[in-house]
Tab-separated table of C-alpha atoms and ligand atoms in Angstrom:
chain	number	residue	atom	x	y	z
O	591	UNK	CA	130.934	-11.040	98.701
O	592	UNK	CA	132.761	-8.377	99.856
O	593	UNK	CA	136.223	-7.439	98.034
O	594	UNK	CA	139.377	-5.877	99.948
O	595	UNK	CA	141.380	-4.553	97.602
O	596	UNK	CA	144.827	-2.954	98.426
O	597	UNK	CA	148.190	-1.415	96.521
O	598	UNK	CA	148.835	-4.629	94.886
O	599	UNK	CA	145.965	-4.648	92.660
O	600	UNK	CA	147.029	-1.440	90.922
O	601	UNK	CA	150.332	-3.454	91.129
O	602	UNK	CA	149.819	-4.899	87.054
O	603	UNK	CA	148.458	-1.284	86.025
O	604	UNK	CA	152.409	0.208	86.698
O	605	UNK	CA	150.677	2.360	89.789
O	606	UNK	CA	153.845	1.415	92.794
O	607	UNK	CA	153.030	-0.384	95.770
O	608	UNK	CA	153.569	0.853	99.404
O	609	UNK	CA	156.190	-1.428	100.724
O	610	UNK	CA	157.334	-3.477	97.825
O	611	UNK	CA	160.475	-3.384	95.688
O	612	UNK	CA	160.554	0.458	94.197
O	613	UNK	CA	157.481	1.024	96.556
O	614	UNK	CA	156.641	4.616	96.996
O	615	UNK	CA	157.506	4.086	101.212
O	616	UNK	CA	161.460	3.411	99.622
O	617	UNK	CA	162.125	7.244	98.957
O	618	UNK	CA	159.608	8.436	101.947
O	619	UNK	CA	159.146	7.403	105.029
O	620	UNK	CA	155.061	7.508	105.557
O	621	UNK	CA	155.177	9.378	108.741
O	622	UNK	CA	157.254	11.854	106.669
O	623	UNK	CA	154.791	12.420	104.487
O	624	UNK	CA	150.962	10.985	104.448
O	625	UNK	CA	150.352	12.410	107.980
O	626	UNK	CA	149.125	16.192	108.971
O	627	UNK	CA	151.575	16.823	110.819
O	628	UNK	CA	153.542	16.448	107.336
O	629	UNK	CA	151.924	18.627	105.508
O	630	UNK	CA	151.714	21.649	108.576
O	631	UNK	CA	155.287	21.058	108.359
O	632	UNK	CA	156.071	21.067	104.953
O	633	UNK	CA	152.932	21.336	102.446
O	634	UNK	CA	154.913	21.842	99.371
O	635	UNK	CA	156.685	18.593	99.799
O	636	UNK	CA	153.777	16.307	100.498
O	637	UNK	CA	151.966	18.455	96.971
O	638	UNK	CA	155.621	17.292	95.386
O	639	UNK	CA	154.567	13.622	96.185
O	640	UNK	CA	150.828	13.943	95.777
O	641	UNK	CA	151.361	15.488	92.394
O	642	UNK	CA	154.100	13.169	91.495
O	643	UNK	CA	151.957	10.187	92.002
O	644	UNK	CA	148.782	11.460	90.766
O	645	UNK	CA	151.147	11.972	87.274
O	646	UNK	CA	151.967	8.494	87.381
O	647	UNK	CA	148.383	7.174	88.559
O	648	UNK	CA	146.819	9.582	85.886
O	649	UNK	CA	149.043	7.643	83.452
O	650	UNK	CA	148.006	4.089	84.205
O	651	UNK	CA	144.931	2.226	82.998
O	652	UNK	CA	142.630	-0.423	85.313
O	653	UNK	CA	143.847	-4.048	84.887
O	654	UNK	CA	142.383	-7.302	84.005
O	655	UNK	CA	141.564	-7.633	87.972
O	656	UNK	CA	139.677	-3.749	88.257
O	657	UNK	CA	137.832	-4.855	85.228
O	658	UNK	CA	136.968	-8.323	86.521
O	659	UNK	CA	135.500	-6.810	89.581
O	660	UNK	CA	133.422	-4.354	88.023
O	661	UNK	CA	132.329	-6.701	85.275
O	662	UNK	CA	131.035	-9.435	88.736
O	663	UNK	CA	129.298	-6.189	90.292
O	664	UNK	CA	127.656	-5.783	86.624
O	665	UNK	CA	126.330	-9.235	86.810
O	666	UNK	CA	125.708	-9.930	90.715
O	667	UNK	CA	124.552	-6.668	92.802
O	668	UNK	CA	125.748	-8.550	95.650
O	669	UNK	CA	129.484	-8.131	95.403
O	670	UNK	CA	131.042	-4.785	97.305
O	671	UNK	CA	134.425	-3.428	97.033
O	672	UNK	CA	136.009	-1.877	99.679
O	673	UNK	CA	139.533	-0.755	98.615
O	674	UNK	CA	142.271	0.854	100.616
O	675	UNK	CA	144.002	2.291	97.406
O	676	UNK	CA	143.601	6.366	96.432
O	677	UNK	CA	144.358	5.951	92.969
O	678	UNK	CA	140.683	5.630	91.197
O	679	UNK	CA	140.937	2.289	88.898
O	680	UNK	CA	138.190	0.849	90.390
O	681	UNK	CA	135.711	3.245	89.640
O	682	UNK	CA	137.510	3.931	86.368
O	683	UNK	CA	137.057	0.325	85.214
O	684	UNK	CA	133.189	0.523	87.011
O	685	UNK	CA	132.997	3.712	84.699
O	686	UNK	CA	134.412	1.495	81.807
O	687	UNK	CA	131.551	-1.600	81.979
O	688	UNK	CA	129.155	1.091	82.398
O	689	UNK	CA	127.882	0.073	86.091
O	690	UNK	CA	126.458	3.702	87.423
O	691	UNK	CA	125.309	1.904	91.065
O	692	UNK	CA	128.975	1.440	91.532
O	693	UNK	CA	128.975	4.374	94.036
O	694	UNK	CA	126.806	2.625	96.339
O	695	UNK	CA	129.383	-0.919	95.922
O	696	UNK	CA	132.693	0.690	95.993
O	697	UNK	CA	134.006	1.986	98.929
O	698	UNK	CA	137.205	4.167	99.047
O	699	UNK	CA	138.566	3.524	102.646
O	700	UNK	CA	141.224	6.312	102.501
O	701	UNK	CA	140.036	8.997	100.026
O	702	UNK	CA	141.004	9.780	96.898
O	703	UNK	CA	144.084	11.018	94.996
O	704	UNK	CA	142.058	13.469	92.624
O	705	UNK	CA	140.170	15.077	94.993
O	706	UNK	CA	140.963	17.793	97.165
O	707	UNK	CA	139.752	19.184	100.448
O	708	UNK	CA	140.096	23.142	101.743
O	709	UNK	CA	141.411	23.438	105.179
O	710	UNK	CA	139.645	26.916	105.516
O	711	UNK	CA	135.658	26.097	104.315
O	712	UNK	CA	136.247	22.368	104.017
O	713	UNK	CA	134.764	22.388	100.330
O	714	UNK	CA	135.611	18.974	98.582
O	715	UNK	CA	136.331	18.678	94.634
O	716	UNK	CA	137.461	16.644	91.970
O	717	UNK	CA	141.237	18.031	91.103
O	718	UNK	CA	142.865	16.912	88.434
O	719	UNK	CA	145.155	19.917	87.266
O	720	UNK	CA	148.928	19.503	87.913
O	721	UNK	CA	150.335	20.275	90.957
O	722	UNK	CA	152.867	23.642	91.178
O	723	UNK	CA	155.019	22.150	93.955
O	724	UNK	CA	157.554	24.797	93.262
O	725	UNK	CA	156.677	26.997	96.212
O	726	UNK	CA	154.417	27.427	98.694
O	727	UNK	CA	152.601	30.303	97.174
O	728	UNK	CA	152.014	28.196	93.838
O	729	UNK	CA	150.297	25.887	95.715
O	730	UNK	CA	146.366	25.025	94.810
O	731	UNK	CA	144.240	27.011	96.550
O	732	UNK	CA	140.290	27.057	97.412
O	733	UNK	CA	138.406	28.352	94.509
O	734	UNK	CA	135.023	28.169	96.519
O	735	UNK	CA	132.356	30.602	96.981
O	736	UNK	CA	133.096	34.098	97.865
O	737	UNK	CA	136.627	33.230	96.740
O	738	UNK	CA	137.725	31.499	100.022
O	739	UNK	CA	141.514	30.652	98.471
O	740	UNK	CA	142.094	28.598	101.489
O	741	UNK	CA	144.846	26.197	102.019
O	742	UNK	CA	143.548	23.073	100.066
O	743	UNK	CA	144.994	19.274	100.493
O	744	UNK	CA	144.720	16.017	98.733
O	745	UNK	CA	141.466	14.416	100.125
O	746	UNK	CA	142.961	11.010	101.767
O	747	UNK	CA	143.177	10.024	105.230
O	748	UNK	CA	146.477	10.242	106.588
O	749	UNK	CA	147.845	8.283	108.990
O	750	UNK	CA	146.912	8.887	112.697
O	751	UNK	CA	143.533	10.549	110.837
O	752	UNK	CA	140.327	8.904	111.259
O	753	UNK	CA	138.211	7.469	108.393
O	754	UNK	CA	135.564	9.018	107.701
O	755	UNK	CA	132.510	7.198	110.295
O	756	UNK	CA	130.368	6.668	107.992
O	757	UNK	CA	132.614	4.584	105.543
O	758	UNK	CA	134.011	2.862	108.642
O	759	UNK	CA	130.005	1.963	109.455
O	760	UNK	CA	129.626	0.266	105.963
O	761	UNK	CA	132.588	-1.326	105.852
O	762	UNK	CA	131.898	-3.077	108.655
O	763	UNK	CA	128.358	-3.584	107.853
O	764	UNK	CA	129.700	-5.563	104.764
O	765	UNK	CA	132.188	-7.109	106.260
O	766	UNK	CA	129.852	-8.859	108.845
O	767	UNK	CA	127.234	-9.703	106.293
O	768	UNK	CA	129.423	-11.153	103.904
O	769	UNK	CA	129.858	-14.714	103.046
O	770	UNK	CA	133.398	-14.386	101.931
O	771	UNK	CA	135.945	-11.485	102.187
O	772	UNK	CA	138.260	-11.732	98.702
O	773	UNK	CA	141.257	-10.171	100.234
O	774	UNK	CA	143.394	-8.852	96.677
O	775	UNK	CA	146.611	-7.131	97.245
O	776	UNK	CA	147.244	-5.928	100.724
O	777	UNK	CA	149.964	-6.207	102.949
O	778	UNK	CA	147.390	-5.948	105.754
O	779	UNK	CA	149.482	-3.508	107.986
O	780	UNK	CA	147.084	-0.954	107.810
O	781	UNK	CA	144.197	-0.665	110.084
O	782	UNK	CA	140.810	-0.951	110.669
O	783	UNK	CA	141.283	-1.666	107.371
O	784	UNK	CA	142.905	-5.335	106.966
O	785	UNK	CA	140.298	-5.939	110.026
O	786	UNK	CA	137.021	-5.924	107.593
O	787	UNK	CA	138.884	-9.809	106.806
O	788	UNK	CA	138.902	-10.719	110.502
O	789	UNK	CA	135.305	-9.822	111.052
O	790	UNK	CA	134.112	-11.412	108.124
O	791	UNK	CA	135.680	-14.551	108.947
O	792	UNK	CA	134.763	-14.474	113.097
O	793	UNK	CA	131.160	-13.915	111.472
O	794	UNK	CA	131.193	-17.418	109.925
O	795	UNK	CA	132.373	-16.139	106.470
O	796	UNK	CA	135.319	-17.322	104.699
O	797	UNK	CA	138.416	-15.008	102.827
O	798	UNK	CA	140.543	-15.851	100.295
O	799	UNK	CA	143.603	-13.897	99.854
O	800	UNK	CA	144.964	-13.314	96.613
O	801	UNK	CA	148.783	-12.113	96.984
O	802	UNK	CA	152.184	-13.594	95.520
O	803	UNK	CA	153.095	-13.489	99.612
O	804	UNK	CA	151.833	-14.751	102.649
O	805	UNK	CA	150.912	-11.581	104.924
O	806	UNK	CA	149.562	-11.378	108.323
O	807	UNK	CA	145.651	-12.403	107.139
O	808	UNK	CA	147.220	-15.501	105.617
O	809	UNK	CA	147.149	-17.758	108.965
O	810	UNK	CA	143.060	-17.036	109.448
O	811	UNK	CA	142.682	-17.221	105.378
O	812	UNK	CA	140.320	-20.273	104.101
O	813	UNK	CA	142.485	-20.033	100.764
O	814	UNK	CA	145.578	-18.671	100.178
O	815	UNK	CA	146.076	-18.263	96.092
O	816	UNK	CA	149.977	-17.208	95.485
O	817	UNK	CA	149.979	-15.017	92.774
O	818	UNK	CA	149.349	-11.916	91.065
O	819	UNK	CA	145.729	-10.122	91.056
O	820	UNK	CA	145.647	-9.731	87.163
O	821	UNK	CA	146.021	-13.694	86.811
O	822	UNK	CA	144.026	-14.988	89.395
O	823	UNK	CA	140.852	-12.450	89.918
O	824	UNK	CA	139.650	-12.514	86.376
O	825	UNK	CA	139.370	-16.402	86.643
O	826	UNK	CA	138.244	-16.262	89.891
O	827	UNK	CA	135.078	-14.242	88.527
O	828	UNK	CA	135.117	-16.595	85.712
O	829	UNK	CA	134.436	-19.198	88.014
O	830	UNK	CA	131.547	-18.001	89.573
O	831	UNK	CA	129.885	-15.945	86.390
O	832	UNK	CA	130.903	-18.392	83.739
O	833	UNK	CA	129.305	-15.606	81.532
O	834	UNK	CA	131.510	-12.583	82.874
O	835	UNK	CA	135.031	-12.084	80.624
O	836	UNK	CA	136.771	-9.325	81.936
O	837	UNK	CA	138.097	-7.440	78.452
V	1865	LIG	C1	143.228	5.423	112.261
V	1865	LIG	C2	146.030	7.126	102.087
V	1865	LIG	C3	142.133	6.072	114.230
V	1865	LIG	C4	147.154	8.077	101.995
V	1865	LIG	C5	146.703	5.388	103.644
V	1865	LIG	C6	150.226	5.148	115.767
V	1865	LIG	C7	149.727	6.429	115.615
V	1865	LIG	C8	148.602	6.699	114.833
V	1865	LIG	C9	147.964	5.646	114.181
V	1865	LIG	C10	148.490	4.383	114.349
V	1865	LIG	C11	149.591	4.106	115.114
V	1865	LIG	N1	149.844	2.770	115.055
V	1865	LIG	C12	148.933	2.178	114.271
V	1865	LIG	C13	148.096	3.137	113.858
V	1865	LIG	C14	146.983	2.945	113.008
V	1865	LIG	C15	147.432	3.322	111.589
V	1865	LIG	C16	148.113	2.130	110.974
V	1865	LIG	O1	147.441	1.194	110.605
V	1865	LIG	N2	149.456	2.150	110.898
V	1865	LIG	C17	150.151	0.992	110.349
V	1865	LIG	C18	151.274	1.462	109.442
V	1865	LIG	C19	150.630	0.148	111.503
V	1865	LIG	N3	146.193	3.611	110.902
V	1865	LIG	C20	145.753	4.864	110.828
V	1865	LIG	O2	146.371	5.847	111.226
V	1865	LIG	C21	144.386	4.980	110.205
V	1865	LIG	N4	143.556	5.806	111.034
V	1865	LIG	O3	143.644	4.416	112.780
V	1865	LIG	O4	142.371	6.302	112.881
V	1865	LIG	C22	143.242	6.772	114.940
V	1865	LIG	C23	143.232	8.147	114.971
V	1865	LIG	C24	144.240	8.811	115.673
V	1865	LIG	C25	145.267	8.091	116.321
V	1865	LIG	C26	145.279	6.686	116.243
V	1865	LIG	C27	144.272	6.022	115.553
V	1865	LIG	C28	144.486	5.635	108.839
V	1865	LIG	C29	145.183	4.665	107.901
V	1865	LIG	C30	145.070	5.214	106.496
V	1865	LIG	C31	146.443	5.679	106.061
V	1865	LIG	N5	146.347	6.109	104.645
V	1865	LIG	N6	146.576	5.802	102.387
V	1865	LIG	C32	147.961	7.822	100.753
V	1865	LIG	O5	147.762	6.799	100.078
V	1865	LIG	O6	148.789	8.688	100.449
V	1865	LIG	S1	147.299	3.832	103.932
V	1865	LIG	C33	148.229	3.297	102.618
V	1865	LIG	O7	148.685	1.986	102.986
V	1865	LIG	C34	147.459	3.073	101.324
V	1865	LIG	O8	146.083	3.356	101.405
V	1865	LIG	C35	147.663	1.579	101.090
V	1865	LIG	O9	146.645	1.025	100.384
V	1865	LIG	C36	147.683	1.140	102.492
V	1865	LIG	C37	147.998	-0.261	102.822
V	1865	LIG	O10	149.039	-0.666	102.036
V	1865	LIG	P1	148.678	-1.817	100.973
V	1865	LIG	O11	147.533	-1.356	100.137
V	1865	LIG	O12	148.520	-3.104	101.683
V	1865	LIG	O13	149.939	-1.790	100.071
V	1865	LIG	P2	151.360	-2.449	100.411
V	1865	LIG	O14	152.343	-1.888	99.450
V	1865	LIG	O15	151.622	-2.362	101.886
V	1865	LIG	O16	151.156	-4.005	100.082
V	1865	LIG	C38	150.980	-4.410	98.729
V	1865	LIG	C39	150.636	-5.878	98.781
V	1865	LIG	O17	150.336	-6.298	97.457
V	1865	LIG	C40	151.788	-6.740	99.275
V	1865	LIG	O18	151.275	-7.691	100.183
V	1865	LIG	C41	152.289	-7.428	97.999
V	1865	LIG	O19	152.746	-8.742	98.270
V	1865	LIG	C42	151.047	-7.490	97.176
V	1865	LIG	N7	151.246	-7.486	95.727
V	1865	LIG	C43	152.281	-6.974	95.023
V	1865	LIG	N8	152.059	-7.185	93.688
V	1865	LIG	C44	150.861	-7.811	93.583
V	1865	LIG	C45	150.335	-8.004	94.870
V	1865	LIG	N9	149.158	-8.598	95.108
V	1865	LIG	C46	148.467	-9.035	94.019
V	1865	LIG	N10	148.898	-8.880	92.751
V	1865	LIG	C47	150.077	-8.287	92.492
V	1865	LIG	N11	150.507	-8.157	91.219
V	1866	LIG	ZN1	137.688	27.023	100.809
């Protein structure tokens, strides 16, 4: 089973979605901001937005759907996430039902919110402390070896940015070998992303879209189930694990 999650799952934890009502594209345009040219432009403004959601992320907790999925990986090694979103629930609620092989079934397609990357010695970190967006010169720099103090950014991929190959190589790998893409949450704009659905399915597989709207995957989905992820996923899991009961 392979699981492609996207905003909407963090939907129910209070985290906005991209392109929804209130969604975090309504006051920014994306190629205003998640894009490199962006932050070469303007690197205290796309900190302002990084640090403004991680406040909000930092302040949300996984949902009944992030703990349904890590509670299924607890009980069948077989099931990999691959999820789109930067905002760390699933490996929070993986943390939470004590799964440590998570790392090697949870894939996070475009980075991650708390962790930063220097432009000068490319050192990568966990970063959690708050952002000083109020100028340029307040904002974080490199405390690597030999006290680089690069330039550092938040460690996602922006659009027009590759992912990294490797991720794109598992992804993939998963996606072919998988009996059934669960596809939770996505708009499926984004690419190569929404594609892990359409090469699942072309391999024989079937995908089952969890969403309260139909979305571009929904005319090559097996199942369509119209509704939110909190709701549906932990019975989903339910169904197959009668023994799993997401907290
Ligand atoms: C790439 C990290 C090769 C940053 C993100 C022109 C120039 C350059 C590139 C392109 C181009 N045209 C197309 C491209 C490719 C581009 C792309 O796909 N663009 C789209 C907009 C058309 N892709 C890329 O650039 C990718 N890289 O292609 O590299 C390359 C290299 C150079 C040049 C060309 C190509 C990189 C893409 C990664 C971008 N980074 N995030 C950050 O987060 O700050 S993407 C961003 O959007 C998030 O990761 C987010 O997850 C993702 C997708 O959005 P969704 O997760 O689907 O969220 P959304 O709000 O859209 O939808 C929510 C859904 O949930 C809705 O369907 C809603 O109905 C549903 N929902 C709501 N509530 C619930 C719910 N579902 C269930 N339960 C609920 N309660
Ligand atoms: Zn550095």
């Amino acid at each position: 089973m392979l699981v492609l999650t996207g905003a909407g799952i963090s939907a129910d934890s209070g985290v906005p979605t991209f392109r929804g009502e209130g969604g975090l594209w309504r006051r920014h345009r994306p190629e205003e901001l998640a894009t490199p040219e962006a932050f070469e432009r303007d690197p205290r403004l796309v900190w302002e937005w990084y640090g403004w959601r991680r406040r909000i992320v930092a302040a949300c907790e996984p949902n009944a759907a992030h703990r349904a999925l890590a509670a299924w990986q607890a009980a069948d090694a077989g099931v990999r996430i691959a999820t789109q979103n930067v905002d760390g629930l699933h490996g929070r609620a993986a943390a939470e039902s004590g799964i440590a092989a998570v790392a090697a079934m949870l894939l996070e397609l475009h980075g991650s919110l708390f962790r930063i990357r220097c432009l000068s010695c490319g050192r990568r970190a966990e970063h959690r402390d708050p952002i000083d967006a109020g100028s340029v010169s307040g904002l974080p720099r490199c405390a690597g070896t030999g006290g680089c103090r690069g330039p550092l950014r938040p460690d996602v991929v922006w659009f027009g940015e590759s992912l990294d190959p490797e991720v794109i190589e598992t992804a993939f790998g998963w996606a072919g070998a998988a009996d059934a893409c669960l596809v939770v949450g996505t708009s499926a704009v984004v690419q190569p992303a929404a594609r892990l659905a359409e090469v699942t399915r072309e391999a024989g597989g079937a995908v089952i879209e969890v969403n309260p709207d139909r979305t571009p995957l929904t005319p090559l989905a097996t199942v369509s189930l119209r509704g939110g992820a909190a709701a549906i996923v932990p019975r989903l899991v339910a169904s197959d694990q009668p023994s799993v009961t997401s907290r």
